[in-house]
XYZ file of C-alpha atoms in Angstrom:
429
model
C 66.022 -32.557 14.289
C 69.414 -30.863 13.929
C 70.620 -27.586 12.432
C 71.529 -29.582 9.368
C 68.016 -31.000 9.061
C 65.632 -28.288 10.344
C 61.843 -28.302 10.224
C 60.221 -26.365 7.454
C 57.403 -24.077 8.569
C 54.824 -26.279 6.889
C 56.272 -29.473 8.364
C 56.330 -28.098 11.901
C 52.825 -26.701 11.556
C 51.436 -30.031 10.353
C 53.304 -31.864 13.148
C 51.781 -29.522 15.734
C 48.365 -29.980 14.149
C 48.612 -33.739 14.534
C 49.872 -33.540 18.130
C 47.154 -31.080 19.203
C 44.410 -33.103 17.536
C 45.581 -36.361 19.105
C 46.101 -34.786 22.529
C 42.819 -32.946 22.987
C 40.353 -34.788 20.763
C 36.745 -33.804 21.627
C 36.666 -30.867 24.092
C 34.056 -28.714 25.857
C 34.890 -25.022 26.200
C 32.910 -22.454 28.167
C 33.256 -18.776 27.359
C 31.656 -15.573 26.135
C 31.040 -15.004 22.415
C 32.504 -11.939 20.736
C 33.011 -10.834 17.120
C 30.392 -13.312 15.855
C 29.694 -13.028 12.146
C 27.986 -15.232 9.575
C 29.494 -15.048 6.088
C 27.777 -15.573 2.750
C 28.855 -19.224 2.605
C 26.873 -19.948 5.784
C 29.898 -20.468 8.046
C 30.008 -18.627 11.378
C 33.246 -17.143 12.708
C 33.537 -16.005 16.324
C 35.837 -15.694 19.311
C 35.369 -17.317 22.723
C 36.855 -15.348 25.586
C 37.093 -15.162 29.339
C 38.977 -12.877 31.700
C 42.378 -14.292 30.763
C 42.374 -15.463 27.136
C 40.641 -15.578 23.774
C 40.098 -18.554 21.478
C 39.256 -18.194 17.759
C 36.465 -20.525 16.659
C 34.509 -21.450 13.558
C 31.185 -23.229 12.993
C 30.917 -24.802 9.556
C 27.679 -24.302 7.659
C 26.375 -27.843 8.249
C 26.798 -27.477 12.016
C 25.456 -23.897 12.041
C 22.195 -25.100 10.489
C 21.644 -27.434 13.460
C 22.291 -24.900 16.233
C 19.521 -24.388 18.757
C 20.559 -20.806 19.448
C 21.977 -18.185 17.122
C 25.447 -17.044 18.268
C 25.309 -13.465 19.535
C 28.008 -11.232 20.985
C 27.967 -11.271 24.788
C 26.252 -14.686 25.040
C 27.834 -17.164 27.460
C 27.937 -20.607 25.873
C 29.241 -24.125 26.236
C 30.901 -25.167 22.971
C 31.808 -28.704 21.949
C 34.284 -29.491 19.205
C 37.907 -30.131 18.325
C 41.098 -28.063 18.327
C 42.646 -27.575 14.918
C 45.574 -25.615 13.501
C 44.995 -23.417 10.465
C 48.334 -23.599 8.565
C 47.930 -20.498 6.326
C 47.693 -18.280 9.419
C 49.686 -20.457 11.794
C 47.071 -20.268 14.542
C 44.932 -22.768 16.352
C 41.137 -22.547 16.505
C 38.165 -24.420 17.882
C 35.979 -26.200 15.318
C 32.563 -26.025 17.032
C 30.103 -28.851 16.365
C 27.575 -28.078 19.115
C 26.734 -24.867 20.955
C 24.473 -24.402 23.967
C 23.646 -21.234 25.877
C 24.712 -21.433 29.503
C 21.840 -20.803 31.916
C 18.313 -19.496 31.432
C 19.564 -15.917 31.584
C 21.409 -16.240 28.292
C 18.391 -17.837 26.612
C 16.111 -15.149 27.972
C 18.382 -12.418 26.604
C 18.408 -14.116 23.213
C 14.595 -14.378 23.398
C 14.167 -10.687 24.193
C 16.570 -9.628 21.458
C 14.776 -11.649 18.763
C 11.404 -10.546 20.084
C 12.339 -6.865 19.814
C 13.676 -7.295 16.273
C 10.629 -9.182 14.963
C 8.265 -6.774 16.669
C 10.029 -3.866 14.969
C 9.434 -5.625 11.630
C 5.694 -5.817 12.372
C 5.436 -9.620 12.634
C 3.389 -9.333 15.845
C 1.036 -6.626 14.531
C -2.668 -7.218 15.071
C -3.610 -6.047 11.575
C -1.652 -8.870 9.898
C -3.330 -11.637 11.908
C -5.966 -13.739 10.156
C -9.284 -14.720 11.758
C -10.055 -18.385 12.352
C -12.745 -19.996 10.177
C -16.112 -20.361 11.904
C -16.568 -23.983 10.888
C -13.376 -25.593 9.537
C -13.624 -28.859 7.651
C -9.907 -29.798 7.704
C -7.369 -29.098 10.456
C -3.621 -29.637 9.903
C -1.709 -30.569 13.081
C 2.022 -29.774 13.140
C 3.349 -31.702 16.132
C 5.095 -34.864 17.237
C 3.218 -37.984 16.218
C 3.942 -39.665 19.582
C 3.602 -36.740 22.005
C 0.818 -36.047 24.474
C -0.120 -32.885 22.575
C -1.417 -34.750 19.541
C -3.459 -37.117 21.713
C -5.058 -34.230 23.609
C -5.789 -32.342 20.403
C -7.323 -35.302 18.601
C -9.458 -36.182 21.626
C -10.830 -32.656 22.019
C -11.453 -32.187 18.296
C -13.365 -35.483 17.972
C -15.416 -34.726 21.070
C -16.407 -31.286 19.865
C -16.892 -32.016 16.172
C -16.770 -35.694 15.153
C -16.958 -34.972 11.411
C -13.819 -32.847 11.381
C -10.982 -34.079 9.131
C -7.551 -34.133 10.802
C -4.203 -34.257 9.002
C -1.073 -34.722 11.120
C 2.183 -33.340 9.696
C 4.744 -35.008 12.010
C 7.868 -33.234 13.191
C 10.303 -33.217 16.058
C 9.444 -30.571 18.637
C 12.637 -30.624 20.710
C 16.379 -30.884 20.245
C 18.925 -29.982 17.607
C 17.434 -29.560 14.145
C 13.855 -29.406 15.450
C 13.391 -25.812 14.287
C 14.243 -26.755 10.702
C 11.762 -29.658 10.797
C 8.990 -27.496 12.277
C 9.496 -24.805 9.626
C 9.364 -27.445 6.881
C 6.230 -29.036 8.382
C 4.523 -25.622 8.472
C 5.248 -25.091 4.786
C 3.860 -28.553 3.998
C 0.707 -27.900 6.046
C 0.183 -24.539 4.356
C 0.163 -26.206 0.936
C -2.291 -28.963 1.897
C -5.383 -28.839 -0.288
C -8.428 -27.993 1.788
C -6.626 -27.186 5.060
C -8.663 -24.461 6.780
C -6.467 -23.943 9.840
C -3.036 -25.066 11.108
C -2.331 -25.937 14.743
C 1.325 -26.116 15.780
C 1.478 -27.771 19.193
C 3.744 -29.163 21.878
C 3.281 -30.073 25.511
C 4.943 -28.318 28.429
C 8.659 -28.250 29.184
C 11.565 -26.096 30.267
C 12.774 -23.046 28.394
C 15.477 -25.186 26.822
C 12.928 -27.837 25.778
C 10.701 -25.240 24.090
C 13.557 -23.276 22.557
C 12.998 -24.470 18.991
C 9.721 -22.480 19.025
C 11.748 -19.362 19.852
C 13.932 -19.604 16.765
C 13.650 -17.079 13.955
C 13.306 -19.833 11.357
C 10.029 -21.035 12.903
C 8.731 -17.496 13.422
C 9.192 -16.577 9.777
C 7.640 -19.856 8.600
C 4.516 -19.063 10.648
C 4.407 -15.495 9.330
C 4.638 -16.764 5.736
C 1.610 -19.084 6.064
C -1.490 -18.059 4.130
C -3.580 -20.435 6.255
C -4.519 -19.206 9.770
C -2.106 -20.603 12.384
C -2.881 -21.422 16.026
C 0.124 -21.790 18.346
C -0.364 -24.146 21.306
C 3.092 -24.574 22.814
C 3.684 -25.531 26.439
C 1.471 -24.412 29.295
C -0.415 -21.167 29.772
C 2.568 -19.491 31.458
C 4.931 -20.413 28.607
C 5.155 -17.678 25.960
C 7.221 -18.360 22.850
C 8.057 -16.349 19.749
C 5.772 -18.733 17.837
C 2.873 -17.666 20.087
C 3.486 -14.009 19.291
C 3.702 -14.478 15.514
C 0.760 -16.896 15.192
C -2.688 -15.594 14.321
C -4.121 -17.026 17.557
C -2.368 -18.233 20.705
C -3.864 -21.097 22.694
C -2.885 -21.677 26.322
C -2.567 -25.459 25.816
C -3.079 -27.979 23.002
C -6.501 -28.831 24.471
C -7.434 -25.164 24.444
C -6.405 -25.014 20.782
C -8.919 -27.753 20.027
C -11.642 -25.717 21.723
C -10.726 -22.607 19.726
C -10.564 -24.380 16.387
C -13.583 -26.700 16.525
C -16.905 -25.405 17.829
C -19.012 -27.900 19.783
C -21.581 -29.462 17.478
C -24.324 -29.172 20.094
C -23.408 -25.523 20.603
C -23.719 -24.975 16.865
C -27.136 -26.612 16.790
C -28.334 -24.484 19.699
C -26.927 -21.373 18.024
C -28.700 -22.272 14.779
C -31.944 -22.761 16.694
C -31.551 -19.360 18.363
C -30.818 -17.701 15.032
C -33.843 -19.412 13.475
C -36.112 -18.131 16.239
C -34.667 -14.636 15.932
C -35.173 -14.700 12.158
C -38.781 -15.860 12.590
C -39.476 -13.028 15.038
C -38.022 -10.466 12.666
C -40.049 -11.846 9.749
C -43.267 -11.744 11.796
C -42.513 -8.173 12.828
C -41.946 -7.121 9.229
C -45.139 -8.855 8.058
C -47.149 -7.156 10.822
C -45.682 -3.763 9.913
C -46.483 -4.309 6.225
C -50.062 -5.313 7.073
C -50.524 -2.175 9.159
C -49.343 -0.083 6.219
C -51.834 -1.848 3.936
C -54.654 -1.116 6.366
C -53.588 2.529 6.643
C -53.551 2.855 2.853
C -57.004 1.321 2.734
C -58.333 4.215 4.839
C -57.200 6.820 2.321
C -59.974 8.476 0.233
C -58.570 7.312 -3.099
C -59.068 3.707 -2.054
C -61.984 4.072 0.350
C -64.239 6.265 -1.917
C -62.770 6.333 -5.425
C -66.094 7.457 -7.055
C -66.339 10.542 -4.858
C -62.730 11.406 -5.579
C -63.323 11.077 -9.325
C -66.373 13.337 -9.049
C -64.324 16.045 -7.332
C -61.642 15.799 -9.989
C -64.299 16.032 -12.741
C -65.760 19.177 -11.151
C -62.307 20.770 -10.951
C -61.668 20.007 -14.606
C -64.996 21.564 -15.591
C -64.201 24.720 -13.659
C -60.825 24.984 -15.373
C -62.468 24.539 -18.789
C -64.821 27.461 -18.100
C -61.914 29.679 -17.082
C -59.987 28.692 -20.196
C -62.890 29.542 -22.500
C -63.319 32.904 -20.744
C -59.696 33.723 -21.340
C -60.308 33.156 -25.130
C -56.729 32.401 -26.142
C -57.773 32.044 -29.801
C -58.950 35.682 -29.936
C -55.738 36.881 -28.287
C -53.675 34.951 -30.810
C -55.658 36.495 -33.695
C -55.062 40.028 -32.381
C -51.344 39.371 -31.977
C -51.154 37.922 -35.486
C -52.883 41.078 -36.889
C -50.414 43.352 -35.110
C -47.520 41.332 -36.469
C -48.843 41.644 -40.033
C -49.207 45.456 -39.687
C -45.643 45.829 -38.480
C -44.383 43.691 -41.371
C -46.236 45.869 -43.933
C -44.789 49.065 -42.481
C -41.316 47.608 -42.579
C -41.659 46.615 -46.224
C -42.617 50.226 -47.123
C -40.254 52.245 -44.952
C -37.153 50.042 -44.925
C -36.036 50.814 -48.555
C -36.422 54.576 -47.979
C -34.373 54.428 -44.803
C -31.623 52.406 -46.498
C -31.464 54.853 -49.468
C -31.238 57.866 -47.160
C -28.493 56.282 -45.083
C -26.500 55.336 -48.229
C -26.690 58.941 -49.563
C -25.477 60.263 -46.218
C -22.604 57.769 -46.288
C -21.574 58.905 -49.794
C -21.410 62.552 -48.674
C -19.266 61.676 -45.669
C -17.000 59.566 -47.858
C -16.445 62.491 -50.225
C -15.519 64.791 -47.366
C -13.134 62.203 -45.965
C -11.450 61.784 -49.348
C -11.002 65.545 -49.663
C -9.266 65.715 -46.292
C -7.111 62.615 -46.821
C -3.299 63.184 -46.881
C -3.123 60.940 -49.913
C -5.441 63.292 -51.795
C -3.295 66.282 -50.818
C -0.150 64.428 -51.934
C -1.832 63.565 -55.224
C -2.017 67.307 -55.889
C 1.818 67.554 -55.785
C 2.602 67.527 -52.107
C 4.849 65.020 -50.335
C 5.592 63.797 -46.773
C 9.073 63.927 -45.258
C 10.082 61.800 -42.237
C 13.378 61.390 -40.393
C 15.227 58.118 -39.944
C 13.063 57.345 -36.872
C 9.845 57.709 -38.851
C 8.829 61.066 -37.291
C 7.170 63.654 -39.568
C 9.456 66.589 -40.430
C 7.366 69.783 -40.333
C 10.194 72.353 -40.123
C 13.953 72.622 -40.494
C 14.309 73.003 -36.767
C 16.103 70.007 -35.352
C 17.688 69.034 -38.668
C 21.428 68.858 -39.013
C 23.725 68.242 -41.965
C 24.105 64.523 -42.616
C 20.629 63.610 -41.335
C 18.805 60.956 -43.336
C 15.326 61.775 -44.649
C 12.608 59.696 -46.338
C 10.232 61.402 -48.784
C 6.905 59.773 -49.707
C 5.177 60.941 -52.933
C 1.572 60.905 -53.978
C 2.044 58.000 -56.368
C 3.244 55.811 -53.469
C 6.949 56.080 -54.293
C 9.656 56.871 -51.748
C 13.083 58.530 -51.948
C 15.877 58.602 -49.381
C 18.082 61.718 -49.085
C 20.732 63.189 -46.826
C 20.774 66.816 -45.591
C 23.685 68.745 -47.077
C 22.947 72.087 -45.447
C 20.239 73.634 -43.289
C 18.942 77.141 -44.093
C 16.445 78.502 -41.598
C 13.419 80.407 -42.918
C 13.824 84.158 -43.355
C 12.737 86.194 -40.411
C 9.375 87.830 -40.916
C 9.093 91.542 -40.493
C 7.019 92.647 -37.571
């Protein structure tokens, strides 16, 4: 290129993009994650860094769904992918296709972080765990069809309860994408008609091998199951997030079979023991009832009913004599006679009393009428009140201009205003 024929920005950027892609191809990069964020589209954007540099990176949604570990700030990882140039920003970035945590320490930190978060949500709480059925008829097994776990489970279940129905929901239990398959298999098992319990199982392995059972996707699928779930992952010393969320944790797949299916012979012996205990309780209740019957038979009412009836007859006769002596009929006759006498006296005296009281009332009414202000006003007098309704008895307190109200004996009223005030003449001593 010459000054007369320069690169455009776009041309140079695309040239660099081609050179970088052809030069580096598929690369592995080790570094620490920072600024990790998952956007609504499902893509994950992050930065890989070490002591001397930083490298922008992106994980497209399809690759992010297959990750074995969720990218977290501070996690040391080994990323695999290709270098690309993003023309709109003019920067290069790593397109990550695979991501692995470096060392058991990083996985353990991721485990503890997820464990604390799910525990805070209550997914490990005892009160949300479901009890196992006493005698299940159908068991759904979520495990690898070819692994040792399914063979151990099937062997133990058939030994302990030959009539048990087993349904295997196959899934991968290790590697990229295993968590998604396990979660899907759990949902399928939970919808199986007649499934009484679900066992999710895998044989032993390293922390990396068992990591799919530590993923949040599997934990939430277990928590969402309405069917009781038994987790039998790894050996007794292996504890996964799936173990903590499940309703029951089994140390091994074989132990899960022992928890789920009771031994048929043990059931028969237990039924025999319960039958004997029930028979003993029935005999005890029958004996107690018979003793009560015998005790009732010793009571006088049942042992000598004729003598008891004779005593009752004698008591009734004694009461009849007392009742006749009390002569209630004579007492009622005397009371009726007294009532009739009182009624006759009332009929005679009541009119006289009413007449006397009416005459007395007429006299009092006449006196009240004579003293009534209305009667006085009817004889030519009137009442004068001021504008506040107070009675005016004298000219004292009146002033020119005051308003007065005069009430007459016929009920009429007249308003007036004081023109002048003349006090009464002084009386000679």
